[in-house]
Tab-separated table of C-alpha atoms and ligand atoms in Angstrom:
chain	number	residue	atom	x	y	z
A	1	MET	CA	9.864	17.749	-33.719
A	2	GLY	CA	12.963	19.980	-33.367
A	3	GLU	CA	16.351	19.552	-31.068
A	4	PRO	CA	14.942	18.070	-28.334
A	5	ALA	CA	14.887	20.127	-25.077
A	6	PRO	CA	17.794	19.677	-22.221
A	7	VAL	CA	16.913	17.570	-19.547
A	8	ARG	CA	19.101	16.908	-15.960
A	9	LEU	CA	19.533	14.262	-14.379
A	10	TYR	CA	21.379	13.253	-10.628
A	11	ASN	CA	23.623	11.936	-11.040
A	12	THR	CA	24.159	9.189	-8.252
A	13	PHE	CA	27.991	9.363	-9.101
A	14	THR	CA	28.709	12.826	-8.385
A	15	ARG	CA	25.508	13.386	-5.974
A	16	THR	CA	24.960	16.108	-8.523
A	17	LYS	CA	22.106	17.148	-11.083
A	18	GLU	CA	24.029	17.058	-14.911
A	19	THR	CA	23.184	17.325	-17.902
A	20	LEU	CA	21.322	14.939	-20.786
A	21	VAL	CA	24.650	15.066	-23.106
A	22	PRO	CA	24.505	11.263	-25.036
A	23	ALA	CA	26.646	9.780	-26.603
A	24	THR	CA	24.300	9.584	-30.014
A	25	PRO	CA	23.107	13.011	-29.862
A	26	GLY	CA	18.882	13.198	-29.682
A	27	ILE	CA	19.794	8.806	-28.896
A	28	VAL	CA	19.869	7.588	-25.532
A	29	ARG	CA	21.066	4.597	-24.636
A	30	MET	CA	19.800	2.897	-21.020
A	31	TYR	CA	20.331	-0.427	-19.063
A	32	SER	CA	18.071	-1.180	-16.425
A	33	CYS	CA	19.086	-3.875	-14.015
A	34	GLY	CA	15.469	-6.351	-13.406
A	35	PRO	CA	14.787	-8.731	-12.044
A	36	THR	CA	15.226	-12.221	-10.296
A	37	VAL	CA	13.172	-14.323	-11.365
A	38	TYR	CA	12.976	-16.307	-8.948
A	39	ARG	CA	10.201	-15.456	-7.225
A	40	TYR	CA	7.531	-12.683	-7.711
A	41	VAL	CA	8.113	-8.891	-7.695
A	42	HIS	CA	6.051	-6.991	-4.901
A	43	VAL	CA	5.894	-3.536	-5.380
A	44	GLY	CA	8.988	-2.053	-4.163
A	45	ASN	CA	10.782	-3.817	-7.090
A	46	LEU	CA	7.987	-2.437	-9.418
A	47	ARG	CA	8.084	0.732	-8.542
A	48	THR	CA	12.321	0.652	-8.831
A	49	PHE	CA	11.499	-0.573	-12.345
A	50	MET	CA	8.950	2.720	-12.594
A	51	LEU	CA	11.623	4.453	-13.034
A	52	PRO	CA	13.617	3.372	-16.921
A	53	ASP	CA	9.602	4.264	-17.749
A	54	LEU	CA	9.396	7.513	-16.095
A	55	LEU	CA	12.819	8.156	-18.206
A	56	SER	CA	11.389	7.174	-21.157
A	57	ARG	CA	8.413	8.343	-21.568
A	58	THR	CA	10.166	11.756	-21.229
A	59	LEU	CA	12.268	11.433	-22.319
A	60	GLU	CA	10.662	10.461	-25.166
A	61	TYR	CA	8.117	13.734	-24.738
A	62	LEU	CA	10.748	16.172	-24.628
A	63	GLY	CA	11.651	14.638	-28.249
A	64	TYR	CA	14.887	11.916	-28.510
A	65	GLU	CA	14.364	8.246	-28.803
A	66	ILE	CA	15.467	6.067	-26.283
A	67	GLU	CA	16.794	2.364	-27.132
A	68	ARG	CA	16.534	0.380	-22.983
A	69	VAL	CA	17.556	-2.547	-21.834
A	70	MET	CA	16.590	-4.591	-18.817
A	71	ASN	CA	18.624	-7.525	-17.991
A	72	ILE	CA	16.946	-11.093	-16.832
A	73	THR	CA	18.655	-12.915	-13.765
A	74	ASP	CA	17.487	-16.488	-14.355
A	75	VAL	CA	21.710	-17.149	-12.476
A	76	GLY	CA	20.304	-16.791	-9.167
A	77	HIS	CA	23.298	-15.460	-7.078
A	78	LEU	CA	22.529	-12.630	-4.830
A	79	THR	CA	25.513	-12.000	-2.979
A	80	ASP	CA	29.136	-12.488	-2.006
A	81	ASP	CA	27.029	-14.142	1.753
A	82	THR	CA	24.342	-16.796	-0.314
A	83	PHE	CA	27.828	-17.712	-2.467
A	84	ASP	CA	29.888	-17.810	1.348
A	85	ARG	CA	27.028	-20.481	2.411
A	86	GLY	CA	26.984	-22.213	-1.188
A	87	GLU	CA	23.216	-21.193	-1.486
A	88	ASP	CA	21.915	-20.333	-4.990
A	89	LYS	CA	18.806	-18.701	-5.034
A	90	MET	CA	17.157	-20.130	-8.320
A	91	LEU	CA	17.776	-23.373	-7.069
A	92	VAL	CA	16.306	-23.566	-3.736
A	93	SER	CA	13.373	-22.634	-5.266
A	94	ALA	CA	14.249	-25.545	-8.204
A	95	ARG	CA	14.833	-28.111	-5.366
A	96	LEU	CA	10.694	-26.274	-2.933
A	97	GLU	CA	8.910	-26.407	-6.292
A	98	LYS	CA	10.240	-29.475	-8.279
A	99	LYS	CA	10.644	-28.128	-10.978
A	100	SER	CA	14.115	-26.915	-13.328
A	101	PRO	CA	15.855	-23.515	-12.851
A	102	GLU	CA	15.173	-22.883	-16.536
A	103	GLU	CA	10.917	-23.965	-16.223
A	104	ILE	CA	11.086	-21.134	-12.517
A	105	ALA	CA	13.226	-18.715	-14.455
A	106	ALA	CA	10.951	-19.012	-17.486
A	107	PHE	CA	7.794	-18.656	-15.351
A	108	TYR	CA	8.721	-15.995	-13.005
A	109	THR	CA	9.187	-14.281	-15.799
A	110	GLU	CA	6.248	-14.301	-17.760
A	111	ALA	CA	4.586	-13.400	-13.579
A	112	PHE	CA	7.319	-10.032	-13.537
A	113	MET	CA	6.360	-8.966	-17.789
A	114	HIS	CA	2.449	-9.213	-16.124
A	115	ASP	CA	2.782	-7.012	-12.671
A	116	ALA	CA	5.669	-4.968	-14.576
A	117	ALA	CA	2.658	-4.099	-17.307
A	118	SER	CA	-0.459	-4.147	-15.089
A	119	VAL	CA	0.990	-0.902	-13.329
A	120	ASN	CA	1.317	0.451	-17.931
A	121	ILE	CA	5.698	0.104	-16.905
A	122	ARG	CA	6.217	-0.146	-21.351
A	123	PRO	CA	8.239	-2.945	-22.231
A	124	ALA	CA	11.742	-1.800	-22.797
A	125	ALA	CA	13.736	-3.095	-26.145
A	126	HIS	CA	15.865	-6.410	-25.134
A	127	TYR	CA	15.272	-8.394	-21.926
A	128	PRO	CA	19.037	-10.188	-21.975
A	129	ARG	CA	19.236	-14.057	-19.491
A	130	ALA	CA	22.122	-14.117	-17.742
A	131	SER	CA	22.602	-18.017	-18.538
A	132	ASP	CA	22.363	-16.164	-22.211
A	133	TYR	CA	25.446	-13.794	-21.822
A	134	VAL	CA	28.117	-16.420	-19.840
A	135	PRO	CA	30.259	-16.158	-23.103
A	136	GLN	CA	31.543	-13.252	-22.752
A	137	MET	CA	30.920	-13.191	-19.001
A	138	ILE	CA	34.078	-15.333	-18.977
A	139	GLU	CA	35.327	-12.608	-21.750
A	140	LEU	CA	35.178	-9.898	-19.075
A	141	ILE	CA	36.432	-11.941	-16.456
A	142	THR	CA	39.802	-13.277	-18.513
A	143	LYS	CA	40.731	-9.996	-19.333
A	144	LEU	CA	40.104	-8.691	-16.044
A	145	ILE	CA	42.810	-10.744	-14.606
A	146	GLU	CA	45.179	-10.126	-17.739
A	147	LYS	CA	44.973	-6.167	-16.609
A	148	GLY	CA	45.850	-7.649	-12.812
A	149	HIS	CA	41.952	-6.614	-11.029
A	150	ALA	CA	40.923	-10.086	-10.342
A	151	TYR	CA	42.476	-13.325	-9.280
A	152	GLU	CA	42.546	-17.235	-9.206
A	153	VAL	CA	42.119	-19.638	-6.137
A	154	GLY	CA	40.787	-23.587	-6.453
A	155	GLY	CA	38.693	-22.043	-9.507
A	156	THR	CA	37.127	-19.699	-8.060
A	157	ILE	CA	38.170	-15.992	-9.502
A	158	TYR	CA	37.364	-12.547	-7.385
A	159	TYR	CA	37.327	-8.408	-8.104
A	160	ASP	CA	40.666	-7.436	-6.223
A	161	ILE	CA	39.272	-4.556	-5.319
A	162	ALA	CA	42.267	-2.563	-3.582
A	163	SER	CA	43.569	-2.539	-7.201
A	164	PHE	CA	40.674	-0.406	-7.787
A	165	THR	CA	41.338	3.517	-7.185
A	166	ALA	CA	38.392	4.411	-7.265
A	167	TYR	CA	36.752	1.894	-5.951
A	168	GLY	CA	33.932	2.438	-3.227
A	169	LYS	CA	33.686	5.962	-5.007
A	170	LEU	CA	29.869	5.417	-6.440
A	171	SER	CA	29.037	4.305	-3.008
A	172	ARG	CA	30.779	6.950	-1.518
A	173	ASN	CA	31.703	3.617	1.299
A	174	THR	CA	35.198	4.248	2.760
A	175	THR	CA	37.881	0.712	3.780
A	176	ASP	CA	35.797	0.216	6.906
A	177	LYS	CA	32.420	0.369	5.665
A	178	LEU	CA	33.563	-2.204	2.415
A	179	LEU	CA	34.652	-4.587	5.083
A	180	ALA	CA	31.291	-4.166	7.448
A	181	GLY	CA	30.390	-5.151	4.515
A	182	ALA	CA	31.653	-8.580	4.144
A	183	ARG	CA	29.595	-10.343	6.912
A	184	GLY	CA	29.357	-14.460	7.492
A	185	GLU	CA	31.735	-16.282	6.642
A	186	VAL	CA	34.418	-14.969	4.502
A	187	ASP	CA	37.194	-17.053	2.437
A	188	PRO	CA	40.069	-17.000	4.150
A	189	ARG	CA	41.606	-17.325	0.119
A	190	LYS	CA	40.655	-13.003	-0.657
A	191	ARG	CA	43.747	-11.025	-0.525
A	192	HIS	CA	40.936	-8.596	0.636
A	193	PRO	CA	37.502	-9.210	2.606
A	194	GLY	CA	35.609	-7.183	0.199
A	195	ASP	CA	36.775	-8.457	-3.011
A	196	PHE	CA	33.999	-9.722	-4.948
A	197	THR	CA	33.570	-13.081	-6.504
A	198	LEU	CA	33.504	-12.892	-10.854
A	199	TRP	CA	33.104	-16.649	-10.973
A	200	LYS	CA	32.788	-19.639	-8.265
A	201	ALA	CA	33.638	-22.943	-9.119
A	202	ALA	CA	31.258	-24.909	-8.777
A	203	GLY	CA	30.495	-27.889	-5.710
A	204	ALA	CA	28.572	-30.730	-6.690
A	205	HIS	CA	24.946	-29.528	-5.783
A	206	ARG	CA	25.084	-27.798	-8.113
A	207	LEU	CA	22.290	-27.555	-11.299
A	208	GLN	CA	24.014	-23.752	-12.752
A	209	VAL	CA	26.722	-24.999	-14.149
A	210	TRP	CA	29.249	-23.779	-16.867
A	211	PRO	CA	32.350	-24.865	-18.456
A	212	SER	CA	35.485	-22.030	-18.370
A	213	PRO	CA	38.760	-22.073	-18.652
A	214	TRP	CA	39.198	-21.330	-14.688
A	215	GLY	CA	36.753	-25.245	-14.587
A	216	PRO	CA	33.402	-25.710	-14.387
A	217	GLY	CA	31.764	-23.228	-12.341
A	218	PHE	CA	29.648	-19.963	-12.187
A	219	PRO	CA	29.085	-16.531	-12.754
A	220	GLY	CA	29.255	-13.673	-10.026
A	221	TRP	CA	26.095	-11.543	-9.624
A	222	HIS	CA	27.279	-8.570	-10.279
A	223	ILE	CA	29.848	-9.741	-13.615
A	224	GLU	CA	26.434	-10.600	-15.311
A	225	CYS	CA	25.473	-7.119	-15.247
A	226	SER	CA	29.093	-5.702	-16.217
A	227	ALA	CA	28.827	-8.522	-20.104
A	228	MET	CA	24.902	-7.517	-20.688
A	229	SER	CA	25.686	-3.348	-20.600
A	230	MET	CA	28.065	-3.691	-22.445
A	231	SER	CA	27.494	-5.852	-25.160
A	232	LEU	CA	24.169	-4.436	-26.195
A	233	LEU	CA	24.447	-1.066	-25.637
A	234	GLY	CA	28.500	-0.779	-26.212
A	235	ALA	CA	31.010	0.605	-24.060
A	236	ARG	CA	29.722	4.210	-23.439
A	237	PHE	CA	26.071	4.134	-22.849
A	238	ASP	CA	24.003	7.540	-21.479
A	239	ILE	CA	21.981	5.502	-18.388
A	240	HIS	CA	22.315	3.089	-16.032
A	241	THR	CA	19.229	2.487	-13.183
A	242	GLY	CA	18.923	0.733	-10.450
A	243	GLY	CA	17.102	0.489	-6.948
A	244	ALA	CA	18.903	2.596	-3.809
A	245	ASP	CA	20.153	-0.849	-2.672
A	246	ASN	CA	21.841	-1.950	-5.927
A	247	VAL	CA	24.297	1.182	-5.373
A	248	PHE	CA	26.244	-0.940	-2.996
A	249	PRO	CA	27.815	-3.792	-3.622
A	250	HIS	CA	26.407	-4.155	-7.395
A	251	HIS	CA	26.946	-0.478	-8.830
A	252	GLU	CA	30.490	-0.136	-7.334
A	253	ALA	CA	31.394	-3.469	-8.758
A	254	GLU	CA	29.532	-2.777	-12.042
A	255	ILE	CA	31.808	0.152	-12.142
A	256	ALA	CA	34.881	-1.819	-11.059
A	257	GLN	CA	34.408	-4.613	-13.961
A	258	SER	CA	33.127	-2.425	-16.676
A	259	GLU	CA	36.099	0.356	-15.997
A	260	GLY	CA	38.923	-2.071	-15.147
A	261	VAL	CA	38.994	-3.734	-18.490
A	262	THR	CA	37.750	-1.253	-20.867
A	263	GLY	CA	40.041	1.861	-18.850
A	264	HIS	CA	37.020	4.746	-19.239
A	265	ARG	CA	34.096	5.700	-17.716
A	266	VAL	CA	31.601	3.847	-19.059
A	267	VAL	CA	27.940	4.875	-17.794
A	268	SER	CA	27.700	8.939	-17.830
A	269	LEU	CA	24.946	8.768	-15.849
A	270	TRP	CA	23.820	6.439	-12.803
A	271	LEU	CA	19.943	6.906	-11.536
A	272	HIS	CA	18.444	5.044	-7.692
A	273	ALA	CA	15.083	5.175	-7.748
A	274	GLY	CA	14.179	5.185	-3.470
A	275	LEU	CA	12.819	2.275	-1.752
A	276	LEU	CA	9.010	2.519	-1.013
A	277	MET	CA	8.040	1.516	3.086
A	278	LEU	CA	6.212	-0.505	4.647
A	279	ALA	CA	5.171	0.471	8.359
A	280	GLY	CA	8.855	1.408	8.632
A	281	SER	CA	10.993	-1.058	6.974
A	282	ARG	CA	11.695	-0.856	3.457
A	283	MET	CA	9.493	-3.380	1.830
A	284	ALA	CA	11.246	-6.701	1.504
A	285	LYS	CA	10.771	-9.946	-0.041
A	286	SER	CA	13.727	-11.470	2.573
A	287	ALA	CA	11.731	-9.545	5.868
A	288	GLY	CA	8.174	-11.132	4.859
A	289	ASN	CA	6.551	-7.513	4.303
A	290	PHE	CA	5.558	-6.864	0.916
A	291	PHE	CA	2.693	-6.659	-1.343
A	292	ARG	CA	2.457	-7.966	-4.934
A	293	ILE	CA	0.175	-5.356	-7.170
A	294	ARG	CA	-2.154	-8.531	-8.078
A	295	GLU	CA	-2.982	-9.064	-4.070
A	296	LEU	CA	-3.798	-5.123	-4.231
A	297	GLU	CA	-6.124	-6.001	-6.752
A	298	ASP	CA	-7.634	-8.259	-5.459
A	299	GLN	CA	-8.726	-5.910	-2.747
A	300	GLY	CA	-9.882	-3.925	-5.269
A	301	PHE	CA	-7.710	-1.500	-6.119
A	302	ASP	CA	-7.319	-0.474	-9.554
A	303	PRO	CA	-3.509	-1.330	-10.041
A	304	LEU	CA	-2.151	2.654	-11.642
A	305	ALA	CA	-3.614	3.555	-7.942
A	306	PHE	CA	-0.192	2.028	-7.444
A	307	ARG	CA	1.221	3.932	-10.162
A	308	TYR	CA	-0.482	7.432	-9.455
A	309	LEU	CA	0.985	7.024	-5.635
A	310	ALA	CA	3.992	6.685	-6.905
A	311	LEU	CA	4.331	9.542	-9.131
A	312	GLN	CA	3.465	12.158	-5.753
A	313	ALA	CA	6.438	11.529	-4.806
A	314	LYS	CA	10.574	12.145	-6.021
A	315	TYR	CA	12.045	9.055	-8.213
A	316	ARG	CA	14.749	9.524	-5.584
A	317	THR	CA	13.156	9.648	-1.729
A	318	LYS	CA	12.282	7.661	-0.163
A	319	LEU	CA	8.319	6.697	-0.022
A	320	ASN	CA	6.225	5.048	2.721
A	321	PHE	CA	3.377	2.041	1.318
A	322	SER	CA	-0.098	2.194	3.611
A	323	GLU	CA	-3.269	1.513	1.651
A	324	ASP	CA	-5.190	4.357	3.497
A	325	GLY	CA	-2.901	6.318	1.110
A	326	LEU	CA	-3.301	3.811	-1.694
A	327	ALA	CA	-7.042	3.676	-1.512
A	328	GLY	CA	-6.701	8.063	-1.727
A	329	ALA	CA	-5.117	7.444	-4.696
A	330	ASP	CA	-7.188	5.251	-6.620
A	331	ARG	CA	-10.374	7.401	-5.352
A	332	ALA	CA	-8.377	10.232	-6.318
A	333	LEU	CA	-7.084	9.229	-9.827
A	334	ARG	CA	-11.558	7.649	-10.567
A	335	ASN	CA	-11.984	11.829	-10.238
A	336	LEU	CA	-9.631	12.744	-12.450
A	337	ARG	CA	-10.478	9.933	-15.512
A	338	GLU	CA	-15.423	11.404	-14.219
A	339	ARG	CA	-13.964	14.798	-14.817
A	340	LEU	CA	-10.819	13.490	-18.223
A	341	GLN	CA	-15.133	12.138	-19.653
A	342	GLU	CA	-17.278	14.995	-18.556
A	343	TRP	CA	-14.706	17.697	-20.800
A	344	SER	CA	-14.301	15.880	-23.372
A	345	ALA	CA	-18.117	15.857	-23.890
A	346	GLU	CA	-17.285	18.994	-24.988
A	347	SER	CA	-14.384	19.016	-27.330
A	348	SER	CA	-13.105	20.896	-30.501
A	349	GLU	CA	-11.486	21.063	-32.981
A	350	THR	CA	-8.995	24.104	-31.609
A	351	ALA	CA	-9.151	23.108	-28.534
A	352	GLY	CA	-4.636	22.791	-26.591
A	353	ASP	CA	-3.858	26.295	-28.210
A	354	SER	CA	-5.140	28.930	-26.055
A	355	ASP	CA	-2.301	30.802	-24.329
A	356	ALA	CA	-3.514	29.693	-21.236
A	357	ALA	CA	-2.997	26.236	-22.294
A	358	ALA	CA	0.377	26.919	-23.564
A	359	ALA	CA	1.520	28.283	-20.077
A	360	PHE	CA	0.688	25.029	-18.517
A	361	GLU	CA	2.369	22.507	-20.825
A	362	ALA	CA	5.687	24.896	-21.262
A	363	ARG	CA	5.596	24.284	-16.989
A	364	PHE	CA	5.061	20.371	-17.037
A	365	ARG	CA	7.852	20.158	-19.770
A	366	SER	CA	10.095	21.790	-17.402
A	367	ALA	CA	8.933	19.851	-14.238
A	368	ILE	CA	9.564	17.056	-16.278
A	369	ALA	CA	12.579	18.249	-17.602
A	370	ASP	CA	13.804	18.753	-13.946
A	371	ASP	CA	14.972	15.490	-12.788
A	372	LEU	CA	11.451	13.745	-13.953
A	373	ASP	CA	10.180	15.443	-10.884
A	374	LEU	CA	6.726	13.991	-10.917
A	375	PRO	CA	5.400	15.032	-7.986
A	376	ALA	CA	4.843	18.648	-9.460
A	377	ALA	CA	3.605	17.252	-12.749
A	378	MET	CA	0.946	15.684	-11.264
A	379	ALA	CA	0.641	19.084	-8.049
A	380	LEU	CA	0.289	20.773	-11.877
A	381	VAL	CA	-2.718	18.065	-13.192
A	382	SER	CA	-4.657	19.473	-10.134
A	383	GLU	CA	-3.590	23.215	-10.938
A	384	LEU	CA	-4.538	22.108	-14.357
A	385	THR	CA	-8.405	21.030	-13.076
A	386	ARG	CA	-9.288	23.745	-10.715
A	387	SER	CA	-7.625	26.461	-12.860
A	388	ALA	CA	-10.730	28.401	-15.383
A	389	ILE	CA	-9.224	27.989	-18.882
A	390	ALA	CA	-11.844	26.380	-21.280
A	391	ARG	CA	-12.980	22.817	-20.539
A	392	PRO	CA	-11.522	21.691	-24.079
A	393	ASP	CA	-8.550	22.851	-23.270
A	394	LYS	CA	-7.818	20.628	-20.050
A	395	ALA	CA	-8.732	18.010	-21.456
A	396	THR	CA	-6.178	17.850	-24.157
A	397	LEU	CA	-3.180	18.314	-21.214
A	398	LEU	CA	-4.279	16.115	-19.426
A	399	ARG	CA	-4.729	12.916	-22.524
A	400	ARG	CA	-1.614	14.838	-23.808
A	401	TRP	CA	0.990	14.376	-19.954
A	402	ASP	CA	-1.027	10.838	-20.089
A	403	ARG	CA	2.289	10.424	-22.149
A	404	VAL	CA	4.202	10.379	-20.278
A	405	LEU	CA	2.348	9.875	-16.053
A	406	GLY	CA	0.800	6.443	-17.717
A	407	LEU	CA	-2.787	6.397	-15.308
A	408	ASP	CA	-5.076	5.542	-18.944
A	409	LEU	CA	-6.906	8.938	-17.488
A	410	ASP	CA	-8.716	8.286	-21.153
A	411	ARG	CA	-10.345	4.869	-19.288
A	412	SER	CA	-14.050	5.033	-19.262
A	413	VAL	CA	-15.064	4.728	-15.725
A	414	PRO	CA	-17.984	1.666	-14.631
A	415	ASP	CA	-20.078	1.920	-11.790
A	416	LEU	CA	-18.630	0.001	-9.180
A	417	GLU	CA	-21.088	-2.456	-7.292
A	418	LEU	CA	-22.795	-1.693	-3.551
A	419	PRO	CA	-21.063	-3.993	-1.119
A	420	ALA	CA	-23.490	-6.875	0.309
A	421	GLY	CA	-25.481	-5.853	2.239
A	422	ALA	CA	-25.834	-2.166	1.058
A	423	ALA	CA	-28.929	-1.832	-0.687
A	424	ASN	CA	-30.901	-3.628	2.024
A	425	LEU	CA	-29.399	-0.525	4.054
A	426	LEU	CA	-30.488	2.278	1.400
A	427	GLU	CA	-34.070	0.953	1.083
A	428	ALA	CA	-34.665	1.262	5.044
A	429	ARG	CA	-33.145	4.597	5.458
A	430	GLU	CA	-35.028	5.461	2.559
A	431	ARG	CA	-38.201	3.897	4.394
A	432	ALA	CA	-37.123	5.661	7.704
A	433	ARG	CA	-36.760	9.171	5.757
A	434	ASP	CA	-40.194	9.219	4.710
A	435	ALA	CA	-41.355	7.888	8.294
A	436	LYS	CA	-39.266	10.917	9.397
A	437	ASP	CA	-37.429	9.702	11.211
A	438	PHE	CA	-34.292	11.366	11.407
A	439	ALA	CA	-32.222	9.594	13.766
A	440	ARG	CA	-32.170	6.552	12.297
A	441	ALA	CA	-31.667	7.245	8.828
A	442	ASP	CA	-28.583	9.409	9.663
A	443	GLN	CA	-27.504	6.353	12.987
A	444	LEU	CA	-28.058	3.834	8.470
A	445	ARG	CA	-26.139	6.729	6.973
A	446	ASP	CA	-23.317	5.989	10.016
A	447	GLU	CA	-23.210	2.848	8.314
A	448	LEU	CA	-22.955	2.052	5.051
A	449	ALA	CA	-20.725	4.916	4.903
A	450	ALA	CA	-18.754	2.185	7.052
A	451	ALA	CA	-19.246	-0.160	4.505
A	452	GLY	CA	-18.028	2.484	1.895
A	453	VAL	CA	-21.336	4.003	0.673
A	454	VAL	CA	-21.157	7.556	1.238
A	455	VAL	CA	-25.385	9.554	0.316
A	456	THR	CA	-26.320	12.487	0.004
A	457	ASP	CA	-29.656	13.388	0.146
A	458	THR	CA	-31.397	15.877	-2.795
A	459	PRO	CA	-34.272	17.417	-4.020
A	460	GLU	CA	-34.880	14.020	-5.639
A	461	GLY	CA	-34.713	11.668	-2.706
A	462	GLN	CA	-30.970	10.215	-2.003
A	463	ARG	CA	-27.514	9.399	-3.391
A	464	TRP	CA	-25.424	7.180	-3.152
A	465	LYS	CA	-21.345	6.339	-4.252
A	466	VAL	CA	-19.066	3.532	-3.604
A	467	GLN	CA	-15.035	4.797	-2.379
A	468	VAL	CA	-12.747	2.638	-3.990
A	469	GLY	CA	-10.851	1.451	-0.818
A	470	LYS	CA	-13.157	1.359	1.809
A	471	GLN	CA	-15.453	-1.263	0.266
A	472	ARG	CA	-13.269	-3.890	1.125
A	473	ASP	CA	-13.748	-5.844	4.601
A	474	ARG	CA	-10.241	-4.765	6.167
A	475	THR	CA	-10.211	-8.323	8.809
A	476	SER	CA	-10.171	-10.376	6.476
A	477	ARG	CA	-6.166	-9.953	5.328
A	478	PRO	CA	-3.867	-10.368	8.082
A	479	GLY	CA	-1.356	-7.921	8.975
A	480	PRO	CA	2.439	-7.912	7.734
A	481	ALA	CA	4.674	-10.112	9.205
A	482	PRO	CA	7.018	-8.864	11.483
A	483	THR	CA	9.887	-7.220	10.126
A	484	THR	CA	13.300	-7.985	10.795
A	485	PRO	CA	16.421	-5.278	9.953
B	501	ZN	ZN1	22.259	-5.036	-12.570
C-alpha cells in the first residue's frame, strides 16, 4: 500500500472539516474519553465509544497506522456539582454494593469490555486507569500553579479560568453561559464561579485519598484526561474523541489544563459523537431512560443490529433510538448476511477486479474519507446489493467493506425458532387450506403475522419465515421511566 489517502474530519474546535495531518506522517495518535466504571454503560455510551472504533477502522482501511488510548475513569467524580455536595459516585456505588472502590471498578471495567466487544468495538492499544496516574496529575497541577493558572484554598486547587484567554472557545460558551454552568452551591472562595476543581481536599468520609503537596485529597475528573493523554501520546497528538456532552465542561477544561501547562496546542482535531435520544430525551443513566446492550440481546436482538442502526446516521448528529428502528436494522442485517451467503457460493478467483467493482470501491473510500460518511457507505451497500455487477464481485466488496463496518456480514444465519404456539397455528392453517376454508386460513395468517411469523403460499404448500424483533412479547417489558430534563 502506498501513501495513506487524504481524510477530512469535522473539528469541533473550528466547526469545519479539516484534512487530517498526523504529527508523525502515516501514524495517527488518538485519545478517547472512556467509561466511568461505577455503573454499566448503556447503548448511548456505546454509540460514543463506537466513534474511535469507526475512526480507527476507517483510517486503517485508508492506509494509516493508529495508536489508540481510551481511559478508564475509576476515580469517580463527575462534576463540580457533585464535588460541592461532597458526593463521589464511585463511593456511592461502593456503599450501595458493599464492595471496595477497586472491586467496583474491576467489575464494571470487565462489563464495559464485554459490552463493547458485543458491538464489535475493537480494543484500544492502552486502557490507562485514572487511579494509576495520580502522580502525573499532581505534577500538572503543580505546573499550573507555577504558571499562574491555578490557586489553592484550604487544600483544594481551582483552575483560574480568567487566566486562560481561550477558555470557552471549544464550546463557544460566553461568560454568561459559563456562569450558568456553575449551578448549586458555589464555593465562595472561588475567584470566578466557573473556576473548576483540579484537586479536592479530602473529607473524613472518603475511601480514595492520595497524598499531595496540598495535603490529602483526590483529583478532579478533567485533570485525569490531561494527564493520561499527554503521558501516553505526548504533548502533541492528532485526534481526541468524546461524546457531545463532553464538550463542556470536560474538554473545555482539558484544553485549559494541557495548553496552560505546555503553552501550545496539544490536540489537532476534536471529534464528538452525537447523543442517542430515546423518546425525545437524551439517553442517560441519571434520567433512568436507557438500555443496556445486554437487555436488547435478551429481547432477541443481535447486538450488531445496534451497530447497524448507528451506521445509518452521521456519527455527530443526534440519533433517535426506538425498538422498531432496531428491529428494522436487525432484519436488514440478517438479510444482508443471507445475501452474502448466497453470493459466496458462487465466488471466483477474479472477483472484485471488474471496472464496476473498482468504481464501487472508489466511491466507498471517498465516502468514509469524507468525515466518516457511513450513512453514504451504507447506501452504497444497498446500491451494490441491487446492482447488476457479478455476484462474486458483490461478495468480495461486502467482505472488504465489513473491515470498516464491523457487522460480521460473513456470519452464517441460523434459522430462527418458531415462537410458542406458532407450530399449532401453522398446522391449523394447513388443515384450513386443505378444507378450502380460506377465510379461516387468512385469519390464521394474520394471527401468525402478529406473532412474527410471515406465511406465504406456494404451489408446494405454505412457507413460513420468522421475523427478527417481531416475535417478542411487547407487553412484558415496562416502558422507559419518566425522564427529567
Ligand atoms: Zn476525558
